[in-house]
Amino acid sequence: MRLELIAASDNDLTFARDLTRRAMLPYYREFDLLWIEQAFDEAWGWREQWLVVEDGTLLGFCSLSQDRQALFIRELHLLPEHRGRGVGSWVLEELAGWAALRHLPLLRLMVFKSNPARQLYLRRGFTEMGEDECFVRMQRSTDCA
């Protein structure tokens, strides 16, 4: 497996939006939330967007932001046929390394309470920091912490 994160361009917006919508719509319905495509498109402009690629094959994407303390994973989605084979774990470890290189002590994310990815995050060293009606806030320390 030769994985890499490659900077996304505006040409990748449709792929990323469609993948996110397909992955998240069941949770939006479960928690009676409204999916707004315009909000996704607006966030595309101010977040860091990265494609998950293996030997030239597009597997998914992730969207990031940061503040003074943390690199924040806003989105992390893989095409269904590429889930369950370690790609998500690889991305999480890669992003923890990026956070450390940026001298950020934390890697953070939010996940829907019922999303099975929550277990992946726990296995990869994230701890649950709080929750609301829909989401669990999670974080893990980086090597610079």
mmCIF file of N, CA and C in Angstrom:
data_model
loop_
_atom_site.group_PDB
_atom_site.id
_atom_site.type_symbol
_atom_site.label_atom_id
_atom_site.label_comp_id
_atom_site.label_asym_id
_atom_site.label_seq_id
_atom_site.Cartn_x
_atom_site.Cartn_y
_atom_site.Cartn_z
ATOM 1 N N MET A 1 0.857 -1.182 0.000
ATOM 2 C CA MET A 1 0.000 0.000 0.000
ATOM 3 C C MET A 1 0.897 1.238 0.000
ATOM 4 N N ARG A 2 0.836 2.039 -1.058
ATOM 5 C CA ARG A 2 1.596 3.276 -1.141
ATOM 6 C C ARG A 2 0.617 4.438 -1.124
ATOM 7 N N LEU A 3 0.361 4.929 0.075
ATOM 8 C CA LEU A 3 -0.626 5.982 0.265
ATOM 9 C C LEU A 3 0.040 7.349 0.323
ATOM 10 N N GLU A 4 -0.718 8.358 -0.099
ATOM 11 C CA GLU A 4 -0.249 9.729 0.046
ATOM 12 C C GLU A 4 -1.433 10.677 0.127
ATOM 13 N N LEU A 5 -1.170 11.831 0.705
ATOM 14 C CA LEU A 5 -2.139 12.921 0.733
ATOM 15 C C LEU A 5 -1.654 13.960 -0.260
ATOM 16 N N ILE A 6 -2.514 14.311 -1.208
ATOM 17 C CA ILE A 6 -2.185 15.261 -2.268
ATOM 18 C C ILE A 6 -3.147 16.439 -2.153
ATOM 19 N N ALA A 7 -2.616 17.641 -2.266
ATOM 20 C CA ALA A 7 -3.463 18.831 -2.186
ATOM 21 C C ALA A 7 -4.569 18.767 -3.234
ATOM 22 N N ALA A 8 -5.790 19.015 -2.780
ATOM 23 C CA ALA A 8 -6.941 19.033 -3.684
ATOM 24 C C ALA A 8 -7.029 20.393 -4.368
ATOM 25 N N SER A 9 -7.683 20.423 -5.506
ATOM 26 C CA SER A 9 -7.932 21.678 -6.217
ATOM 27 C C SER A 9 -9.445 21.886 -6.308
ATOM 28 N N ASP A 10 -9.825 23.021 -6.830
ATOM 29 C CA ASP A 10 -11.256 23.285 -6.999
ATOM 30 C C ASP A 10 -11.917 22.256 -7.913
ATOM 31 N N ASN A 11 -11.137 21.607 -8.772
ATOM 32 C CA ASN A 11 -11.678 20.555 -9.637
ATOM 33 C C ASN A 11 -12.138 19.336 -8.839
ATOM 34 N N ASP A 12 -11.684 19.213 -7.596
ATOM 35 C CA ASP A 12 -12.038 18.074 -6.752
ATOM 36 C C ASP A 12 -13.247 18.335 -5.853
ATOM 37 N N LEU A 13 -13.766 19.544 -5.899
ATOM 38 C CA LEU A 13 -14.888 19.923 -5.033
ATOM 39 C C LEU A 13 -16.095 19.015 -5.217
ATOM 40 N N THR A 14 -16.491 18.738 -6.422
ATOM 41 C CA THR A 14 -17.685 17.913 -6.664
ATOM 42 C C THR A 14 -17.497 16.514 -6.096
ATOM 43 N N PHE A 15 -16.332 15.904 -6.338
ATOM 44 C CA PHE A 15 -16.051 14.584 -5.772
ATOM 45 C C PHE A 15 -16.170 14.621 -4.246
ATOM 46 N N ALA A 16 -15.524 15.604 -3.619
ATOM 47 C CA ALA A 16 -15.501 15.687 -2.159
ATOM 48 C C ALA A 16 -16.903 15.931 -1.592
ATOM 49 N N ARG A 17 -17.643 16.830 -2.210
ATOM 50 C CA ARG A 17 -19.001 17.119 -1.736
ATOM 51 C C ARG A 17 -19.891 15.897 -1.854
ATOM 52 N N ASP A 18 -19.838 15.213 -3.007
ATOM 53 C CA ASP A 18 -20.694 14.039 -3.214
ATOM 54 C C ASP A 18 -20.329 12.910 -2.256
ATOM 55 N N LEU A 19 -19.033 12.694 -2.048
ATOM 56 C CA LEU A 19 -18.600 11.657 -1.115
ATOM 57 C C LEU A 19 -19.058 11.985 0.306
ATOM 58 N N THR A 20 -18.905 13.229 0.712
ATOM 59 C CA THR A 20 -19.325 13.643 2.053
ATOM 60 C C THR A 20 -20.827 13.493 2.221
ATOM 61 N N ARG A 21 -21.581 13.941 1.234
ATOM 62 C CA ARG A 21 -23.041 13.838 1.321
ATOM 63 C C ARG A 21 -23.478 12.380 1.442
ATOM 64 N N ARG A 22 -22.919 11.507 0.606
ATOM 65 C CA ARG A 22 -23.294 10.089 0.666
ATOM 66 C C ARG A 22 -22.940 9.483 2.032
ATOM 67 N N ALA A 23 -21.788 9.851 2.566
ATOM 68 C CA ALA A 23 -21.355 9.279 3.842
ATOM 69 C C ALA A 23 -22.151 9.842 5.021
ATOM 70 N N MET A 24 -22.510 11.114 4.956
ATOM 71 C CA MET A 24 -23.094 11.792 6.116
ATOM 72 C C MET A 24 -24.609 11.883 6.110
ATOM 73 N N LEU A 25 -25.246 11.736 4.956
ATOM 74 C CA LEU A 25 -26.698 11.897 4.892
ATOM 75 C C LEU A 25 -27.453 10.997 5.871
ATOM 76 N N PRO A 26 -27.067 9.731 6.055
ATOM 77 C CA PRO A 26 -27.791 8.918 7.039
ATOM 78 C C PRO A 26 -27.749 9.515 8.454
ATOM 79 N N TYR A 27 -26.626 10.118 8.828
ATOM 80 C CA TYR A 27 -26.513 10.727 10.161
ATOM 81 C C TYR A 27 -27.303 12.027 10.231
ATOM 82 N N TYR A 28 -27.279 12.799 9.145
ATOM 83 C CA TYR A 28 -28.083 14.017 9.111
ATOM 84 C C TYR A 28 -29.563 13.659 9.297
ATOM 85 N N ARG A 29 -30.008 12.597 8.637
ATOM 86 C CA ARG A 29 -31.405 12.181 8.783
ATOM 87 C C ARG A 29 -31.683 11.684 10.198
ATOM 88 N N GLU A 30 -30.771 10.868 10.730
ATOM 89 C CA GLU A 30 -30.948 10.317 12.074
ATOM 90 C C GLU A 30 -31.114 11.415 13.114
ATOM 91 N N PHE A 31 -30.335 12.490 12.980
ATOM 92 C CA PHE A 31 -30.363 13.567 13.970
ATOM 93 C C PHE A 31 -31.185 14.770 13.509
ATOM 94 N N ASP A 32 -31.970 14.586 12.438
ATOM 95 C CA ASP A 32 -32.879 15.607 11.925
ATOM 96 C C ASP A 32 -32.145 16.916 11.610
ATOM 97 N N LEU A 33 -31.019 16.790 10.908
ATOM 98 C CA LEU A 33 -30.238 17.946 10.478
ATOM 99 C C LEU A 33 -30.427 18.145 8.988
ATOM 100 N N LEU A 34 -30.179 19.344 8.537
ATOM 101 C CA LEU A 34 -30.346 19.691 7.129
ATOM 102 C C LEU A 34 -28.985 19.767 6.452
ATOM 103 N N TRP A 35 -28.794 18.990 5.404
ATOM 104 C CA TRP A 35 -27.560 19.053 4.606
ATOM 105 C C TRP A 35 -27.657 20.265 3.687
ATOM 106 N N ILE A 36 -26.672 21.148 3.739
ATOM 107 C CA ILE A 36 -26.672 22.364 2.921
ATOM 108 C C ILE A 36 -25.416 22.358 2.051
ATOM 109 N N GLU A 37 -25.603 22.105 0.776
ATOM 110 C CA GLU A 37 -24.455 22.022 -0.127
ATOM 111 C C GLU A 37 -23.675 23.317 -0.184
ATOM 112 N N GLN A 38 -24.368 24.453 -0.131
ATOM 113 C CA GLN A 38 -23.691 25.746 -0.196
ATOM 114 C C GLN A 38 -22.728 25.921 0.974
ATOM 115 N N ALA A 39 -23.084 25.422 2.151
ATOM 116 C CA ALA A 39 -22.193 25.512 3.309
ATOM 117 C C ALA A 39 -20.919 24.707 3.069
ATOM 118 N N PHE A 40 -21.061 23.522 2.495
ATOM 119 C CA PHE A 40 -19.881 22.713 2.165
ATOM 120 C C PHE A 40 -19.006 23.464 1.170
ATOM 121 N N ASP A 41 -19.624 24.003 0.128
ATOM 122 C CA ASP A 41 -18.865 24.702 -0.908
ATOM 123 C C ASP A 41 -18.155 25.934 -0.357
ATOM 124 N N GLU A 42 -18.797 26.669 0.544
ATOM 125 C CA GLU A 42 -18.154 27.844 1.137
ATOM 126 C C GLU A 42 -16.966 27.435 2.004
ATOM 127 N N ALA A 43 -17.111 26.372 2.780
ATOM 128 C CA ALA A 43 -16.014 25.902 3.632
ATOM 129 C C ALA A 43 -14.838 25.417 2.788
ATOM 130 N N TRP A 44 -15.102 24.926 1.590
ATOM 131 C CA TRP A 44 -14.038 24.455 0.710
ATOM 132 C C TRP A 44 -12.983 25.552 0.519
ATOM 133 N N GLY A 45 -13.434 26.787 0.451
ATOM 134 C CA GLY A 45 -12.528 27.893 0.182
ATOM 135 C C GLY A 45 -11.596 28.258 1.327
ATOM 136 N N TRP A 46 -11.979 28.005 2.557
ATOM 137 C CA TRP A 46 -11.131 28.426 3.683
ATOM 138 C C TRP A 46 -10.470 27.275 4.429
ATOM 139 N N ARG A 47 -10.802 26.053 4.089
ATOM 140 C CA ARG A 47 -10.147 24.898 4.716
ATOM 141 C C ARG A 47 -9.051 24.356 3.818
ATOM 142 N N GLU A 48 -8.162 23.565 4.419
ATOM 143 C CA GLU A 48 -7.176 22.806 3.644
ATOM 144 C C GLU A 48 -7.873 21.546 3.140
ATOM 145 N N GLN A 49 -7.720 21.258 1.872
ATOM 146 C CA GLN A 49 -8.372 20.091 1.270
ATOM 147 C C GLN A 49 -7.298 19.150 0.733
ATOM 148 N N TRP A 50 -7.406 17.872 1.093
ATOM 149 C CA TRP A 50 -6.411 16.874 0.703
ATOM 150 C C TRP A 50 -7.092 15.634 0.162
ATOM 151 N N LEU A 51 -6.539 15.090 -0.901
ATOM 152 C CA LEU A 51 -7.032 13.839 -1.463
ATOM 153 C C LEU A 51 -6.214 12.685 -0.897
ATOM 154 N N VAL A 52 -6.894 11.593 -0.598
ATOM 155 C CA VAL A 52 -6.240 10.364 -0.173
ATOM 156 C C VAL A 52 -6.070 9.512 -1.429
ATOM 157 N N VAL A 53 -4.816 9.215 -1.763
ATOM 158 C CA VAL A 53 -4.501 8.557 -3.034
ATOM 159 C C VAL A 53 -3.585 7.363 -2.771
ATOM 160 N N GLU A 54 -3.821 6.291 -3.506
ATOM 161 C CA GLU A 54 -2.966 5.112 -3.444
ATOM 162 C C GLU A 54 -2.559 4.743 -4.865
ATOM 163 N N ASP A 55 -1.269 4.853 -5.145
ATOM 164 C CA ASP A 55 -0.756 4.510 -6.480
ATOM 165 C C ASP A 55 -1.584 5.138 -7.600
ATOM 166 N N GLY A 56 -1.945 6.400 -7.438
ATOM 167 C CA GLY A 56 -2.696 7.115 -8.459
ATOM 168 C C GLY A 56 -4.200 6.929 -8.406
ATOM 169 N N THR A 57 -4.693 6.067 -7.517
ATOM 170 C CA THR A 57 -6.131 5.832 -7.388
ATOM 171 C C THR A 57 -6.689 6.690 -6.257
ATOM 172 N N LEU A 58 -7.737 7.428 -6.547
ATOM 173 C CA LEU A 58 -8.384 8.292 -5.563
ATOM 174 C C LEU A 58 -9.223 7.450 -4.607
ATOM 175 N N LEU A 59 -8.904 7.527 -3.305
ATOM 176 C CA LEU A 59 -9.605 6.732 -2.295
ATOM 177 C C LEU A 59 -10.580 7.556 -1.463
ATOM 178 N N GLY A 60 -10.316 8.854 -1.333
ATOM 179 C CA GLY A 60 -11.154 9.688 -0.481
ATOM 180 C C GLY A 60 -10.540 11.066 -0.332
ATOM 181 N N PHE A 61 -10.989 11.760 0.709
ATOM 182 C CA PHE A 61 -10.434 13.090 0.949
ATOM 183 C C PHE A 61 -10.578 13.445 2.422
ATOM 184 N N CYS A 62 -9.785 14.447 2.820
ATOM 185 C CA CYS A 62 -9.939 15.016 4.160
ATOM 186 C C CYS A 62 -9.850 16.530 4.061
ATOM 187 N N SER A 63 -10.495 17.173 5.007
ATOM 188 C CA SER A 63 -10.581 18.622 5.075
ATOM 189 C C SER A 63 -10.104 19.048 6.458
ATOM 190 N N LEU A 64 -9.226 20.045 6.508
ATOM 191 C CA LEU A 64 -8.589 20.435 7.756
ATOM 192 C C LEU A 64 -8.697 21.934 8.010
ATOM 193 N N SER A 65 -8.655 22.290 9.279
ATOM 194 C CA SER A 65 -8.430 23.670 9.685
ATOM 195 C C SER A 65 -7.521 23.613 10.909
ATOM 196 N N GLN A 66 -7.048 24.762 11.344
ATOM 197 C CA GLN A 66 -6.215 24.750 12.539
ATOM 198 C C GLN A 66 -6.379 26.050 13.294
ATOM 199 N N ASP A 67 -6.094 25.955 14.580
ATOM 200 C CA ASP A 67 -5.990 27.137 15.420
ATOM 201 C C ASP A 67 -4.634 27.067 16.119
ATOM 202 N N ARG A 68 -4.445 27.788 17.191
ATOM 203 C CA ARG A 68 -3.131 27.840 17.830
ATOM 204 C C ARG A 68 -2.774 26.553 18.562
ATOM 205 N N GLN A 69 -3.755 25.723 18.860
ATOM 206 C CA GLN A 69 -3.512 24.509 19.640
ATOM 207 C C GLN A 69 -3.672 23.220 18.869
ATOM 208 N N ALA A 70 -4.466 23.233 17.813
ATOM 209 C CA ALA A 70 -4.852 21.955 17.222
ATOM 210 C C ALA A 70 -4.998 22.024 15.709
ATOM 211 N N LEU A 71 -4.705 20.891 15.104
ATOM 212 C CA LEU A 71 -5.113 20.619 13.733
ATOM 213 C C LEU A 71 -6.469 19.932 13.853
ATOM 214 N N PHE A 72 -7.466 20.443 13.155
ATOM 215 C CA PHE A 72 -8.831 19.967 13.284
ATOM 216 C C PHE A 72 -9.242 19.247 12.011
ATOM 217 N N ILE A 73 -9.594 17.981 12.144
ATOM 218 C CA ILE A 73 -10.099 17.207 11.004
ATOM 219 C C ILE A 73 -11.582 17.532 10.855
ATOM 220 N N ARG A 74 -11.911 18.295 9.829
ATOM 221 C CA ARG A 74 -13.305 18.697 9.587
ATOM 222 C C ARG A 74 -14.072 17.605 8.864
ATOM 223 N N GLU A 75 -13.406 16.946 7.933
ATOM 224 C CA GLU A 75 -14.005 15.845 7.176
ATOM 225 C C GLU A 75 -12.909 14.810 6.933
ATOM 226 N N LEU A 76 -13.293 13.555 6.964
ATOM 227 C CA LEU A 76 -12.415 12.463 6.541
ATOM 228 C C LEU A 76 -13.325 11.373 6.003
ATOM 229 N N HIS A 77 -13.290 11.193 4.691
ATOM 230 C CA HIS A 77 -14.188 10.242 4.045
ATOM 231 C C HIS A 77 -13.430 9.412 3.024
ATOM 232 N N LEU A 78 -13.726 8.123 3.029
ATOM 233 C CA LEU A 78 -13.163 7.204 2.048
ATOM 234 C C LEU A 78 -14.299 6.587 1.245
ATOM 235 N N LEU A 79 -14.034 6.305 -0.016
ATOM 236 C CA LEU A 79 -15.009 5.573 -0.808
ATOM 237 C C LEU A 79 -15.270 4.227 -0.127
ATOM 238 N N PRO A 80 -16.510 3.732 -0.154
ATOM 239 C CA PRO A 80 -16.855 2.511 0.583
ATOM 240 C C PRO A 80 -15.938 1.325 0.299
ATOM 241 N N GLU A 81 -15.515 1.172 -0.939
ATOM 242 C CA GLU A 81 -14.681 0.016 -1.283
ATOM 243 C C GLU A 81 -13.263 0.101 -0.720
ATOM 244 N N HIS A 82 -12.903 1.246 -0.138
ATOM 245 C CA HIS A 82 -11.562 1.406 0.430
ATOM 246 C C HIS A 82 -11.578 1.496 1.955
ATOM 247 N N ARG A 83 -12.719 1.255 2.560
ATOM 248 C CA ARG A 83 -12.813 1.268 4.014
ATOM 249 C C ARG A 83 -12.436 -0.099 4.569
ATOM 250 N N GLY A 84 -11.990 -0.107 5.818
ATOM 251 C CA GLY A 84 -11.728 -1.358 6.507
ATOM 252 C C GLY A 84 -10.422 -2.038 6.136
ATOM 253 N N ARG A 85 -9.503 -1.302 5.517
ATOM 254 C CA ARG A 85 -8.218 -1.910 5.168
ATOM 255 C C ARG A 85 -7.026 -1.085 5.632
ATOM 256 N N GLY A 86 -7.267 -0.223 6.628
ATOM 257 C CA GLY A 86 -6.170 0.510 7.245
ATOM 258 C C GLY A 86 -5.903 1.893 6.689
ATOM 259 N N VAL A 87 -6.634 2.304 5.673
ATOM 260 C CA VAL A 87 -6.399 3.607 5.060
ATOM 261 C C VAL A 87 -6.740 4.726 6.046
ATOM 262 N N GLY A 88 -7.871 4.620 6.723
ATOM 263 C CA GLY A 88 -8.259 5.648 7.698
ATOM 264 C C GLY A 88 -7.239 5.767 8.816
ATOM 265 N N SER A 89 -6.746 4.645 9.311
ATOM 266 C CA SER A 89 -5.707 4.671 10.348
ATOM 267 C C SER A 89 -4.456 5.365 9.843
ATOM 268 N N TRP A 90 -4.076 5.056 8.605
ATOM 269 C CA TRP A 90 -2.895 5.704 8.023
ATOM 270 C C TRP A 90 -3.086 7.217 7.961
ATOM 271 N N VAL A 91 -4.258 7.666 7.503
ATOM 272 C CA VAL A 91 -4.520 9.102 7.402
ATOM 273 C C VAL A 91 -4.426 9.745 8.788
ATOM 274 N N LEU A 92 -5.031 9.131 9.793
ATOM 275 C CA LEU A 92 -4.986 9.700 11.142
ATOM 276 C C LEU A 92 -3.553 9.829 11.646
ATOM 277 N N GLU A 93 -2.734 8.827 11.417
ATOM 278 C CA GLU A 93 -1.331 8.900 11.857
ATOM 279 C C GLU A 93 -0.569 9.971 11.076
ATOM 280 N N GLU A 94 -0.829 10.055 9.788
ATOM 281 C CA GLU A 94 -0.193 11.081 8.966
ATOM 282 C C GLU A 94 -0.563 12.478 9.464
ATOM 283 N N LEU A 95 -1.837 12.682 9.769
ATOM 284 C CA LEU A 95 -2.282 13.999 10.235
ATOM 285 C C LEU A 95 -1.740 14.312 11.622
ATOM 286 N N ALA A 96 -1.597 13.318 12.479
ATOM 287 C CA ALA A 96 -0.976 13.551 13.789
ATOM 288 C C ALA A 96 0.466 14.022 13.591
ATOM 289 N N GLY A 97 1.159 13.430 12.626
ATOM 290 C CA GLY A 97 2.513 13.873 12.304
ATOM 291 C C GLY A 97 2.546 15.293 11.776
ATOM 292 N N TRP A 98 1.577 15.637 10.940
ATOM 293 C CA TRP A 98 1.499 17.008 10.428
ATOM 294 C C TRP A 98 1.287 17.990 11.557
ATOM 295 N N ALA A 99 0.385 17.651 12.482
ATOM 296 C CA ALA A 99 0.123 18.539 13.617
ATOM 297 C C ALA A 99 1.411 18.758 14.403
ATOM 298 N N ALA A 100 2.150 17.696 14.660
ATOM 299 C CA ALA A 100 3.414 17.822 15.393
ATOM 300 C C ALA A 100 4.398 18.704 14.631
ATOM 301 N N LEU A 101 4.507 18.516 13.320
ATOM 302 C CA LEU A 101 5.403 19.349 12.513
ATOM 303 C C LEU A 101 5.009 20.822 12.557
ATOM 304 N N ARG A 102 3.739 21.078 12.728
ATOM 305 C CA ARG A 102 3.245 22.458 12.818
ATOM 306 C C ARG A 102 3.305 22.970 14.260
ATOM 307 N N HIS A 103 3.877 22.185 15.140
ATOM 308 C CA HIS A 103 4.010 22.536 16.565
ATOM 309 C C HIS A 103 2.655 22.728 17.236
ATOM 310 N N LEU A 104 1.700 21.906 16.822
ATOM 311 C CA LEU A 104 0.365 21.915 17.411
ATOM 312 C C LEU A 104 0.257 20.699 18.325
ATOM 313 N N PRO A 105 -0.091 20.894 19.592
ATOM 314 C CA PRO A 105 -0.100 19.770 20.531
ATOM 315 C C PRO A 105 -1.273 18.807 20.370
ATOM 316 N N LEU A 106 -2.309 19.182 19.600
ATOM 317 C CA LEU A 106 -3.514 18.361 19.546
ATOM 318 C C LEU A 106 -3.995 18.138 18.118
ATOM 319 N N LEU A 107 -4.591 16.970 17.930
ATOM 320 C CA LEU A 107 -5.348 16.643 16.718
ATOM 321 C C LEU A 107 -6.781 16.444 17.184
ATOM 322 N N ARG A 108 -7.713 17.179 16.601
ATOM 323 C CA ARG A 108 -9.108 17.151 17.060
ATOM 324 C C ARG A 108 -10.054 16.815 15.924
ATOM 325 N N LEU A 109 -11.248 16.336 16.316
ATOM 326 C CA LEU A 109 -12.323 16.072 15.368
ATOM 327 C C LEU A 109 -13.634 15.975 16.121
ATOM 328 N N MET A 110 -14.706 15.982 15.358
ATOM 329 C CA MET A 110 -16.039 15.699 15.884
ATOM 330 C C MET A 110 -16.622 14.588 15.032
ATOM 331 N N VAL A 111 -17.389 13.707 15.693
ATOM 332 C CA VAL A 111 -17.977 12.568 14.988
ATOM 333 C C VAL A 111 -19.410 12.401 15.468
ATOM 334 N N PHE A 112 -20.296 12.026 14.562
ATOM 335 C CA PHE A 112 -21.657 11.715 14.985
ATOM 336 C C PHE A 112 -21.615 10.584 16.003
ATOM 337 N N LYS A 113 -22.435 10.688 17.034
ATOM 338 C CA LYS A 113 -22.460 9.694 18.121
ATOM 339 C C LYS A 113 -22.610 8.267 17.607
ATOM 340 N N SER A 114 -23.415 8.068 16.583
ATOM 341 C CA SER A 114 -23.725 6.725 16.102
ATOM 342 C C SER A 114 -22.796 6.252 14.977
ATOM 343 N N ASN A 115 -21.804 7.062 14.612
ATOM 344 C CA ASN A 115 -20.903 6.700 13.519
ATOM 345 C C ASN A 115 -19.906 5.643 14.001
ATOM 346 N N PRO A 116 -19.819 4.494 13.323
ATOM 347 C CA PRO A 116 -18.871 3.458 13.746
ATOM 348 C C PRO A 116 -17.412 3.914 13.693
ATOM 349 N N ALA A 117 -17.107 4.975 12.948
ATOM 350 C CA ALA A 117 -15.735 5.498 12.911
ATOM 351 C C ALA A 117 -15.274 5.951 14.299
ATOM 352 N N ARG A 118 -16.208 6.213 15.168
ATOM 353 C CA ARG A 118 -15.875 6.598 16.551
ATOM 354 C C ARG A 118 -14.951 5.553 17.191
ATOM 355 N N GLN A 119 -15.193 4.287 16.916
ATOM 356 C CA GLN A 119 -14.353 3.218 17.466
ATOM 357 C C GLN A 119 -12.940 3.261 16.872
ATOM 358 N N LEU A 120 -12.832 3.582 15.601
ATOM 359 C CA LEU A 120 -11.524 3.745 14.979
ATOM 360 C C LEU A 120 -10.744 4.844 15.698
ATOM 361 N N TYR A 121 -11.394 5.964 15.947
ATOM 362 C CA TYR A 121 -10.711 7.088 16.587
ATOM 363 C C TYR A 121 -10.235 6.705 17.989
ATOM 364 N N LEU A 122 -11.055 5.979 18.719
ATOM 365 C CA LEU A 122 -10.637 5.521 20.048
ATOM 366 C C LEU A 122 -9.417 4.601 19.939
ATOM 367 N N ARG A 123 -9.435 3.690 18.982
ATOM 368 C CA ARG A 123 -8.292 2.777 18.787
ATOM 369 C C ARG A 123 -7.025 3.530 18.404
ATOM 370 N N ARG A 124 -7.166 4.662 17.728
ATOM 371 C CA ARG A 124 -6.015 5.441 17.272
ATOM 372 C C ARG A 124 -5.596 6.491 18.297
ATOM 373 N N GLY A 125 -6.066 6.371 19.529
ATOM 374 C CA GLY A 125 -5.569 7.219 20.608
ATOM 375 C C GLY A 125 -6.359 8.466 20.917
ATOM 376 N N PHE A 126 -7.500 8.649 20.279
ATOM 377 C CA PHE A 126 -8.339 9.797 20.586
ATOM 378 C C PHE A 126 -9.108 9.529 21.885
ATOM 379 N N THR A 127 -9.361 10.584 22.633
ATOM 380 C CA THR A 127 -10.217 10.483 23.809
ATOM 381 C C THR A 127 -11.435 11.375 23.596
ATOM 382 N N GLU A 128 -12.533 10.977 24.203
ATOM 383 C CA GLU A 128 -13.773 11.749 24.081
ATOM 384 C C GLU A 128 -13.738 12.876 25.098
ATOM 385 N N MET A 129 -13.936 14.097 24.601
ATOM 386 C CA MET A 129 -13.809 15.292 25.434
ATOM 387 C C MET A 129 -15.166 15.890 25.799
ATOM 388 N N GLY A 130 -16.219 15.463 25.164
ATOM 389 C CA GLY A 130 -17.544 15.997 25.435
ATOM 390 C C GLY A 130 -18.472 15.646 24.294
ATOM 391 N N GLU A 131 -19.750 15.903 24.512
ATOM 392 C CA GLU A 131 -20.726 15.594 23.466
ATOM 393 C C GLU A 131 -21.938 16.484 23.601
ATOM 394 N N ASP A 132 -22.706 16.544 22.515
ATOM 395 C CA ASP A 132 -24.000 17.211 22.531
ATOM 396 C C ASP A 132 -25.030 16.220 22.000
ATOM 397 N N GLU A 133 -26.137 16.692 21.485
ATOM 398 C CA GLU A 133 -27.203 15.787 21.051
ATOM 399 C C GLU A 133 -26.754 14.893 19.896
ATOM 400 N N CYS A 134 -25.849 15.400 19.057
ATOM 401 C CA CYS A 134 -25.469 14.691 17.826
ATOM 402 C C CYS A 134 -24.029 14.217 17.805
ATOM 403 N N PHE A 135 -23.128 15.014 18.342
ATOM 404 C CA PHE A 135 -21.702 14.825 18.111
ATOM 405 C C PHE A 135 -20.928 14.508 19.383
ATOM 406 N N VAL A 136 -19.806 13.819 19.183
ATOM 407 C CA VAL A 136 -18.810 13.620 20.226
ATOM 408 C C VAL A 136 -17.562 14.375 19.781
ATOM 409 N N ARG A 137 -17.015 15.208 20.676
ATOM 410 C CA ARG A 137 -15.754 15.902 20.420
ATOM 411 C C ARG A 137 -14.616 15.022 20.899
ATOM 412 N N MET A 138 -13.616 14.832 20.046
ATOM 413 C CA MET A 138 -12.505 13.933 20.372
ATOM 414 C C MET A 138 -11.184 14.633 20.074
ATOM 415 N N GLN A 139 -10.153 14.208 20.798
ATOM 416 C CA GLN A 139 -8.818 14.738 20.518
ATOM 417 C C GLN A 139 -7.763 13.735 20.958
ATOM 418 N N ARG A 140 -6.566 13.920 20.399
ATOM 419 C CA ARG A 140 -5.403 13.160 20.840
ATOM 420 C C ARG A 140 -4.201 14.072 20.821
ATOM 421 N N SER A 141 -3.250 13.768 21.663
ATOM 422 C CA SER A 141 -2.013 14.543 21.709
ATOM 423 C C SER A 141 -1.119 14.149 20.548
ATOM 424 N N THR A 142 -0.285 15.098 20.145
ATOM 425 C CA THR A 142 0.703 14.845 19.105
ATOM 426 C C THR A 142 2.069 14.714 19.768
ATOM 427 N N ASP A 143 3.072 14.397 18.996
ATOM 428 C CA ASP A 143 4.417 14.225 19.523
ATOM 429 C C ASP A 143 5.022 15.519 20.049
ATOM 430 N N CYS A 144 4.428 16.656 19.695
ATOM 431 C CA CYS A 144 4.991 17.910 20.195
ATOM 432 C C CYS A 144 4.318 18.342 21.485
ATOM 433 N N ALA A 145 3.340 17.567 21.962
ATOM 434 C CA ALA A 145 2.608 17.957 23.176
ATOM 435 C C ALA A 145 3.489 17.857 24.419
#
